[in-house]
Coordinates of C-alpha atoms and ligand atoms in Angstrom, one line a residue:
M976 CA 111.2 -3.2 -16.9
P977 CA 112.4 0.1 -18.2
A978 CA 110.0 2.6 -16.7
L979 CA 111.4 5.9 -15.6
V980 CA 109.5 8.5 -13.7
V981 CA 110.6 12.2 -13.6
I982 CA 109.2 14.2 -10.7
G983 CA 109.5 17.8 -9.7
S984 CA 110.7 17.9 -6.1
Q985 CA 110.1 21.5 -5.2
W986 CA 107.2 23.8 -6.1
G987 CA 107.3 23.2 -9.8
D988 CA 109.4 24.9 -12.4
E989 CA 112.5 22.8 -11.6
G990 CA 113.4 22.5 -15.2
K991 CA 111.7 19.1 -15.7
G992 CA 111.0 19.9 -19.4
K993 CA 114.7 20.0 -20.3
I994 CA 115.4 16.8 -18.3
V995 CA 112.4 15.0 -19.9
D996 CA 113.4 16.2 -23.3
F997 CA 116.9 14.8 -22.7
L998 CA 115.7 11.4 -21.5
A999 CA 113.0 11.2 -24.1
D1000 CA 115.7 10.7 -26.6
E1001 CA 116.2 7.2 -25.1
A1002 CA 112.5 6.5 -24.6
D1003 CA 110.0 4.8 -26.9
V1004 CA 107.0 6.4 -25.2
V1005 CA 106.6 9.6 -23.1
V1006 CA 103.5 9.8 -20.8
R1007 CA 102.0 12.7 -18.9
F1008 CA 100.0 11.4 -16.0
Q1009 CA 98.6 14.5 -14.0
G1010 CA 98.0 18.2 -14.2
G1011 CA 96.9 20.1 -17.2
N1012 CA 97.8 23.3 -18.9
N1013 CA 98.8 24.8 -15.6
A1014 CA 102.1 23.2 -16.4
G1015 CA 104.6 24.8 -18.8
H1016 CA 107.8 23.4 -20.1
S1017 CA 110.1 25.3 -22.2
V1018 CA 112.8 23.6 -24.3
K1019 CA 115.4 25.3 -26.4
I1020 CA 116.4 23.5 -29.5
G1021 CA 119.0 25.4 -31.4
E1022 CA 117.7 28.9 -31.4
E1023 CA 114.1 27.9 -31.2
L1024 CA 112.2 28.0 -28.0
F1025 CA 109.3 25.5 -27.6
A1026 CA 106.8 26.2 -24.8
L1027 CA 104.6 23.2 -24.1
H1028 CA 101.7 23.1 -21.7
L1029 CA 99.7 19.9 -22.3
V1030 CA 101.6 17.9 -24.8
P1031 CA 104.3 15.6 -23.4
S1032 CA 107.8 17.0 -24.2
G1033 CA 108.5 13.7 -26.0
I1034 CA 106.6 15.1 -29.0
L1035 CA 109.7 17.1 -29.9
R1036 CA 111.6 13.9 -30.5
P1037 CA 110.6 12.4 -33.8
G1038 CA 109.3 8.8 -33.7
K1039 CA 108.4 8.8 -30.0
M1040 CA 104.9 8.1 -28.9
A1041 CA 103.5 10.9 -26.7
V1042 CA 100.6 9.9 -24.3
I1043 CA 98.3 12.2 -22.3
G1044 CA 97.2 9.8 -19.6
N1045 CA 93.9 9.4 -17.7
G1046 CA 95.2 11.5 -14.8
V1047 CA 95.5 14.7 -16.8
V1048 CA 92.8 17.3 -17.2
I1049 CA 92.5 18.5 -20.8
D1050 CA 91.4 21.9 -22.1
P1051 CA 90.7 20.8 -25.7
G1052 CA 90.8 24.3 -27.2
V1053 CA 94.2 24.9 -25.7
L1054 CA 95.4 21.4 -26.7
L1055 CA 94.4 22.0 -30.3
E1056 CA 96.1 25.4 -30.4
E1057 CA 99.3 23.8 -29.1
L1058 CA 99.0 21.0 -31.7
D1059 CA 98.4 23.5 -34.5
N1060 CA 101.4 25.4 -33.4
L1061 CA 103.6 22.4 -33.4
V1062 CA 102.5 21.3 -36.8
K1063 CA 103.2 24.8 -38.1
R1064 CA 106.7 24.5 -36.9
G1065 CA 107.2 21.2 -38.5
V1066 CA 106.7 18.9 -35.5
S1067 CA 104.7 15.7 -36.2
I1068 CA 101.8 15.0 -34.0
E1069 CA 100.8 11.7 -35.5
N1070 CA 102.1 9.8 -32.5
L1071 CA 100.0 11.6 -29.9
R1072 CA 97.5 9.5 -27.9
I1073 CA 95.0 10.8 -25.5
S1074 CA 93.3 8.7 -22.8
D1075 CA 89.6 8.3 -23.3
R1076 CA 89.3 8.5 -19.5
A1077 CA 91.0 11.9 -19.1
N1078 CA 88.7 14.6 -17.8
V1079 CA 87.9 17.7 -19.9
I1080 CA 88.2 21.3 -18.7
M1081 CA 85.0 23.0 -19.7
P1082 CA 84.4 26.8 -19.9
Y1083 CA 82.6 26.8 -16.6
H1084 CA 85.6 25.4 -14.9
K1085 CA 87.7 28.4 -15.9
L1086 CA 84.9 30.7 -14.8
L1087 CA 84.6 28.9 -11.4
D1088 CA 88.4 29.0 -11.0
G1089 CA 88.2 32.8 -11.3
A1090 CA 85.1 33.2 -9.2
E1091 CA 86.4 31.0 -6.3
E1092 CA 89.7 32.8 -6.3
R1093 CA 87.9 36.2 -6.1
L1094 CA 85.8 34.9 -3.2
R1095 CA 88.8 33.8 -1.3
A1096 CA 89.7 37.4 -1.0
G1097 CA 92.7 37.5 1.4
A1098 CA 93.3 33.7 1.2
K1099 CA 93.9 33.3 -2.6
V1100 CA 95.7 30.2 -3.7
G1101 CA 97.1 32.1 -6.7
T1102 CA 95.9 29.5 -9.2
T1103 CA 96.8 29.7 -12.9
G1104 CA 93.2 30.4 -13.6
R1105 CA 93.0 27.5 -16.1
G1106 CA 90.1 25.7 -14.5
I1107 CA 92.4 22.9 -13.2
G1108 CA 90.9 22.7 -9.7
P1109 CA 87.2 22.9 -10.6
S1110 CA 87.8 20.2 -13.3
Y1111 CA 89.4 17.9 -10.8
S1112 CA 86.7 18.7 -8.3
D1113 CA 84.1 17.6 -10.9
K1114 CA 86.0 14.4 -11.6
V1115 CA 85.9 13.5 -8.0
A1116 CA 82.3 14.6 -7.6
R1117 CA 81.5 12.4 -10.6
L1118 CA 80.3 15.4 -12.6
G1119 CA 83.1 15.3 -15.1
V1120 CA 83.0 15.2 -18.9
R1121 CA 85.6 12.8 -20.1
M1122 CA 87.4 12.5 -23.5
C1123 CA 85.2 9.5 -24.4
D1124 CA 82.2 11.9 -24.0
L1125 CA 83.8 14.7 -25.9
V1126 CA 84.2 12.5 -29.0
D1127 CA 80.6 11.4 -28.9
E1128 CA 78.4 14.4 -29.5
K1129 CA 75.2 12.7 -28.2
A1130 CA 76.9 11.8 -24.9
L1131 CA 78.4 15.2 -24.7
R1132 CA 75.0 16.9 -25.2
E1133 CA 73.3 14.7 -22.7
K1134 CA 75.9 15.5 -20.0
L1135 CA 75.9 19.2 -20.8
E1136 CA 72.1 19.5 -20.6
F1137 CA 72.4 18.5 -17.0
L1138 CA 75.7 20.1 -16.2
V1139 CA 75.4 23.6 -17.7
P1140 CA 72.3 24.7 -15.8
L1141 CA 73.9 23.2 -12.6
K1142 CA 77.1 25.2 -13.1
Q1143 CA 75.0 28.3 -13.9
R1144 CA 73.3 28.1 -10.5
I1145 CA 76.7 27.9 -8.8
L1146 CA 78.1 30.9 -10.8
D1147 CA 74.9 32.8 -9.9
A1148 CA 75.3 31.9 -6.3
Y1149 CA 78.9 33.1 -6.4
G1150 CA 77.6 36.4 -7.7
D1151 CA 79.4 35.9 -11.0
T1152 CA 77.6 37.6 -13.9
A1153 CA 78.7 35.1 -16.6
K1154 CA 75.9 33.5 -18.6
L1155 CA 76.6 30.0 -20.0
D1156 CA 75.0 29.1 -23.3
M1157 CA 74.5 25.3 -23.5
E1158 CA 74.1 25.2 -27.2
S1159 CA 77.2 27.1 -28.1
I1160 CA 79.3 25.2 -25.6
C1161 CA 78.0 22.0 -27.0
R1162 CA 78.8 23.0 -30.5
E1163 CA 82.2 24.3 -29.8
Y1164 CA 83.3 21.3 -27.8
A1165 CA 81.8 18.8 -30.2
V1166 CA 84.0 20.3 -32.9
Y1167 CA 87.0 19.9 -30.5
G1168 CA 86.0 16.3 -30.0
E1169 CA 85.8 15.6 -33.7
R1170 CA 89.2 17.1 -34.3
L1171 CA 90.9 15.2 -31.5
A1172 CA 89.0 11.9 -32.0
K1173 CA 91.8 10.2 -34.0
H1174 CA 94.2 10.6 -31.1
V1175 CA 91.8 9.4 -28.4
A1176 CA 92.4 5.8 -27.2
D1177 CA 92.4 3.5 -24.2
T1178 CA 96.0 4.4 -23.4
G1179 CA 96.6 2.4 -20.2
P1180 CA 96.9 -1.0 -22.0
M1181 CA 99.0 0.6 -24.7
V1182 CA 101.6 1.9 -22.2
M1183 CA 101.4 -1.4 -20.3
E1184 CA 102.1 -3.4 -23.5
T1185 CA 105.0 -1.2 -24.3
L1186 CA 106.5 -2.0 -21.0
T1187 CA 105.9 -5.8 -21.3
V1188 CA 107.9 -5.9 -24.5
K1189 CA 110.7 -4.2 -22.7
K1190 CA 110.5 -0.9 -24.5
K1191 CA 111.2 2.3 -22.5
V1192 CA 108.5 4.4 -21.1
L1193 CA 109.2 7.8 -19.6
F1194 CA 106.6 9.2 -17.2
E1195 CA 106.7 13.0 -17.2
G1196 CA 105.6 14.6 -14.0
A1197 CA 104.2 18.2 -13.9
Q1198 CA 104.4 20.7 -11.0
G1199 CA 106.3 19.5 -7.9
S1200 CA 105.9 17.5 -4.7
M1201 CA 105.2 20.6 -2.6
L1202 CA 102.2 21.3 -4.9
D1203 CA 100.8 17.8 -4.4
I1204 CA 97.2 17.9 -3.3
D1205 CA 97.9 15.6 -0.3
H1206 CA 101.5 16.1 0.5
G1207 CA 102.1 19.7 -0.5
T1208 CA 101.6 23.0 1.3
Y1209 CA 97.8 22.6 1.3
P1210 CA 95.7 24.7 0.4
F1211 CA 98.5 26.4 -1.7
V1212 CA 98.8 23.4 -3.9
T1213 CA 97.5 22.2 -7.3
S1214 CA 94.6 19.8 -7.5
S1215 CA 96.4 16.6 -8.5
Q1216 CA 98.9 14.2 -7.0
T1217 CA 102.3 15.1 -8.3
V1218 CA 104.3 12.3 -6.5
A1219 CA 105.6 9.2 -8.3
G1220 CA 102.8 6.9 -7.1
N1221 CA 100.4 8.8 -9.4
A1222 CA 102.6 7.9 -12.5
A1223 CA 101.0 4.5 -12.3
S1224 CA 97.5 5.4 -11.4
G1225 CA 97.4 8.5 -13.7
S1226 CA 98.4 6.5 -16.7
G1227 CA 96.7 3.2 -15.9
V1228 CA 99.7 0.9 -15.3
S1229 CA 100.7 -1.2 -12.3
P1230 CA 102.9 0.5 -9.8
L1231 CA 105.1 -2.6 -9.8
L1232 CA 106.2 -1.6 -13.3
L1233 CA 107.8 1.6 -12.2
D1234 CA 111.5 1.0 -11.5
Q1235 CA 113.4 4.3 -11.5
V1236 CA 112.4 7.7 -10.2
I1237 CA 114.5 10.8 -11.0
G1238 CA 113.7 13.7 -8.8
V1239 CA 114.4 17.1 -10.5
V1240 CA 115.9 19.5 -8.0
K1241 CA 116.7 23.1 -9.0
A1242 CA 120.0 24.2 -7.4
Y1243 CA 117.9 26.9 -5.6
T1244 CA 114.2 27.1 -4.8
T1245 CA 111.3 29.0 -6.4
R1246 CA 107.6 29.1 -6.1
V1247 CA 104.8 30.9 -7.9
G1248 CA 101.7 32.1 -6.1
A1249 CA 101.0 32.3 -2.4
G1250 CA 102.0 30.0 0.5
P1251 CA 104.8 29.5 2.9
F1252 CA 108.4 29.3 1.6
P1253 CA 110.9 29.0 4.4
S1254 CA 114.1 29.6 2.5
E1255 CA 112.7 32.5 0.5
L1256 CA 115.0 35.4 -0.3
T1257 CA 113.3 38.8 -0.5
D1258 CA 116.6 40.7 -0.9
D1259 CA 118.9 41.6 -3.8
T1260 CA 120.3 38.0 -4.0
G1261 CA 116.7 36.8 -4.5
R1262 CA 116.1 39.3 -7.3
R1263 CA 119.4 38.5 -8.9
I1264 CA 118.6 34.8 -9.0
A1265 CA 115.2 35.5 -10.4
E1266 CA 116.7 37.6 -13.2
K1267 CA 119.5 35.4 -14.0
G1268 CA 117.3 32.3 -13.9
S1269 CA 114.5 34.0 -15.9
E1270 CA 112.2 33.0 -13.2
F1271 CA 109.0 34.1 -14.8
G1272 CA 106.2 31.6 -15.4
T1273 CA 106.0 29.8 -18.8
T1274 CA 102.3 29.6 -18.4
T1275 CA 101.3 32.8 -16.7
G1276 CA 104.3 35.0 -17.0
R1277 CA 104.2 35.7 -13.3
A1278 CA 107.4 36.4 -11.4
R1279 CA 108.5 33.5 -9.2
R1280 CA 109.6 33.9 -5.7
C1281 CA 113.2 32.7 -5.2
G1282 CA 115.2 31.3 -2.3
W1283 CA 118.1 29.0 -1.3
L1284 CA 118.1 25.3 -1.9
D1285 CA 116.0 23.7 0.8
L1286 CA 117.0 20.1 1.8
V1287 CA 114.0 19.6 4.0
V1288 CA 111.9 19.9 0.9
A1289 CA 114.2 17.8 -1.3
R1290 CA 114.5 15.0 1.2
Y1291 CA 110.7 15.0 1.8
S1292 CA 110.1 14.7 -1.9
S1293 CA 112.6 12.0 -2.2
S1294 CA 111.0 9.9 0.5
L1295 CA 107.5 10.5 -1.0
S1296 CA 108.5 9.4 -4.5
G1297 CA 111.4 7.0 -3.8
F1298 CA 114.0 8.9 -5.8
T1299 CA 116.7 6.6 -7.3
G1300 CA 118.7 9.6 -8.5
V1301 CA 118.5 13.4 -8.8
A1302 CA 118.7 15.7 -11.8
M1303 CA 120.0 19.0 -10.5
T1304 CA 119.1 21.9 -12.8
K1305 CA 120.1 25.5 -13.3
I1306 CA 123.2 25.3 -11.2
D1307 CA 124.7 27.8 -13.6
V1308 CA 122.3 30.5 -12.3
L1309 CA 124.2 30.5 -8.9
G1310 CA 127.5 31.5 -10.6
G1311 CA 129.0 34.7 -9.4
L1312 CA 127.2 34.8 -6.0
G1313 CA 130.3 34.6 -3.8
E1314 CA 128.6 32.7 -1.0
L1315 CA 125.8 30.2 -1.1
K1316 CA 123.5 28.9 1.6
V1317 CA 121.7 25.6 1.7
C1318 CA 118.9 25.0 4.2
T1319 CA 119.7 21.8 6.1
N1320 CA 116.8 21.8 8.5
Y1321 CA 114.3 24.1 10.2
E1322 CA 114.2 25.3 13.8
L1323 CA 111.0 25.7 15.7
D1324 CA 110.8 26.7 19.4
G1325 CA 114.3 25.4 19.9
A1326 CA 113.6 22.0 18.2
K1327 CA 115.2 20.8 15.0
I1328 CA 112.6 20.1 12.3
T1329 CA 113.4 17.8 9.4
T1330 CA 110.0 17.2 7.9
I1331 CA 107.2 19.4 6.5
P1332 CA 104.5 20.0 9.0
A1333 CA 100.9 19.6 7.7
D1334 CA 99.8 22.8 9.5
L1335 CA 100.9 25.8 7.5
R1336 CA 100.7 28.0 10.6
V1337 CA 103.4 25.7 12.1
L1338 CA 105.4 25.7 8.8
E1339 CA 105.2 29.5 8.7
R1340 CA 106.9 29.7 12.1
C1341 CA 109.7 27.3 11.1
R1342 CA 113.1 29.1 10.7
P1343 CA 115.5 27.8 8.1
E1344 CA 119.0 26.8 9.4
Y1345 CA 121.7 27.1 6.8
A1346 CA 125.0 25.6 5.8
T1347 CA 127.2 28.2 4.1
L1348 CA 129.2 27.1 1.0
K1349 CA 131.7 29.0 -1.2
G1350 CA 130.5 30.2 -4.5
W1351 CA 132.1 30.1 -8.0
N1352 CA 132.4 32.4 -10.9
E1353 CA 130.0 32.5 -13.7
I1354 CA 130.7 30.0 -16.5
G1355 CA 131.6 31.7 -19.8
P1356 CA 131.1 30.1 -23.2
E1357 CA 134.7 28.8 -23.4
R1358 CA 134.5 27.2 -20.0
M1359 CA 131.1 25.7 -20.8
E1360 CA 132.6 24.0 -23.9
K1361 CA 135.4 22.6 -21.8
I1362 CA 132.9 21.3 -19.3
L1363 CA 130.7 19.7 -21.9
A1364 CA 133.7 18.0 -23.4
E1365 CA 135.5 16.9 -20.2
G1366 CA 132.7 16.3 -17.8
F1367 CA 132.4 16.7 -14.0
S1368 CA 136.1 17.2 -13.3
A1369 CA 136.0 20.4 -15.4
L1370 CA 133.4 22.0 -13.2
P1371 CA 134.5 24.9 -10.9
R1372 CA 135.8 23.3 -7.7
N1373 CA 133.2 25.0 -5.5
M1374 CA 130.4 23.9 -7.7
R1375 CA 131.6 20.3 -7.3
R1376 CA 131.7 20.8 -3.6
Y1377 CA 128.1 22.2 -3.7
I1378 CA 127.0 19.0 -5.6
R1379 CA 128.9 16.7 -3.3
F1380 CA 127.5 18.4 -0.2
F1381 CA 124.0 18.0 -1.6
E1382 CA 124.5 14.3 -2.5
K1383 CA 125.8 13.5 1.0
Q1384 CA 122.8 15.2 2.6
M1385 CA 120.4 13.5 0.3
G1386 CA 122.0 10.0 0.3
L1387 CA 121.5 10.1 -3.5
R1388 CA 123.6 10.8 -6.6
V1389 CA 123.2 13.6 -9.0
V1390 CA 122.8 11.7 -12.3
L1391 CA 122.1 14.6 -14.6
L1392 CA 123.3 18.2 -14.2
G1393 CA 121.7 21.1 -16.0
L1394 CA 124.1 23.8 -16.8
G1395 CA 122.2 26.1 -19.1
R1396 CA 119.2 26.6 -21.3
R1397 CA 120.4 24.8 -24.4
R1398 CA 119.4 21.2 -25.1
N1399 CA 123.1 20.1 -25.0
E1400 CA 124.0 22.0 -21.8
I1401 CA 123.5 19.0 -19.6
L1402 CA 126.0 16.6 -18.0
D1403 CA 125.2 13.0 -18.0
L1404 CA 126.6 11.5 -14.8
R1405 CA 124.8 8.2 -14.9
R1406 CA 126.8 5.1 -14.2
K1407 CA 124.3 3.1 -16.2
K1408 CA 121.4 4.1 -18.4
W1409 CA 118.0 2.6 -18.1
Ligands
IMP579 P1 96.4 25.6 -10.2 O1 97.2 24.4 -10.5 O2 96.1 26.4 -11.4 O3 95.1 25.2 -9.5 O4 97.2 26.5 -9.2 C1 97.5 26.1 -7.9 C2 98.9 26.4 -7.5 O5 99.8 25.6 -8.2 C3 99.3 27.9 -7.7 O6 100.2 28.3 -6.7 C4 100.1 27.8 -9.0 O7 101.0 28.8 -9.2 C5 100.8 26.5 -8.8 N1 101.1 25.8 -10.1 C6 100.3 25.1 -10.9 N2 101.0 24.6 -11.9 C7 102.3 25.0 -11.8 C8 103.5 24.8 -12.5 O8 103.6 24.1 -13.5 N3 104.6 25.3 -12.0 C9 104.6 26.1 -10.9 N4 103.5 26.3 -10.1 C10 102.4 25.8 -10.6
MG580 MG1 106.8 24.9 -15.5

């Protein structure tokens, strides 16, 4: 069955949006299965830049169905704004479906996100402040408001009558001065519900059915494996599971239906927010990569920390999600650097470390060990044209070596290669499509 999952294999911002946009052309349905508007994809179409936070990238391809699955947390105000924006720019949203099981981000989640971060003082996670964590906490605590409640004003009111005073007590206890007004929240959110109602559906069976009639479904991951709530650098992680297993559970389909997993690996590493990052570069090279790669958050505008490609991280991600191939992105950014390093393993107290330790105090003490590879010159517009026309063999020789080295270390092929921002600046190296 043609189900393809796209997973970020570092700390997010690997350029999944572009890869998903590319693959969405071949898909019938594109599904998001986790995260919320903490994610941000930007896709450049012609001269137009589209920044998407909640809506699956597939929306930009006419005729595709775009599904927001049960595993996503939805800020309905943000979603509506995003939809209005798309409509204004001529993108049809008729084919958007939203799971009735998806949890809603309420105003108190955003307040709690801020309050909890402030209380963490020196140990801040550096969240996006969008209420993602508190919303997932409520889901697990069985205190969530779901889309099926949002579209039913009576059910919404009943829940909020209990939840708003409860959240007020927590905010008060946190020393937060915000005052929640049940009535106005209820009214505002009931309107959101009304506006979104026509998109809300039991999406799991819909996706399942698409698969059983052998149509193609693309599962669009958000964030990256190192931000996974279980497998990432906890507590500096997001609050959902970002690994491929959650593509099934977060969209309500059987895991046996997933048959291909493409891991998106940026040709170097970045992370936003706090937490350990063994191959981080704090020097000019790091700053140069940040600048050339426009490493500033799509969602928050924050500068991202940059470093060398880390194979410990990439292999770990691959084993967690069962990558069947890799999409390497932004390799063009490394052009003109002279010499490149790739972290092959860590070293700790004289021992070679090839996995990610759970204990961050241990991870922080891990020293990266590097292989050094030769760099290549920046690719100008003419060379780019030649590459796009002639394919892999037209790449600079040392770039080919960098890719081959990576493939050998990973035991996986690079099936897609991102060479630039534009939609067409991507090499399709797949031997067979899905
Ligand atoms: P939260 O997801 O807002 O709770 O933030 C938790 C951590 O995940 C922070 O370090 C964020 O910067 C990071 N994070 C969340 N979403 C993304 C993303 O889409 N790209 C990169 N980092 C992210
Ligand atoms: Mg992003």
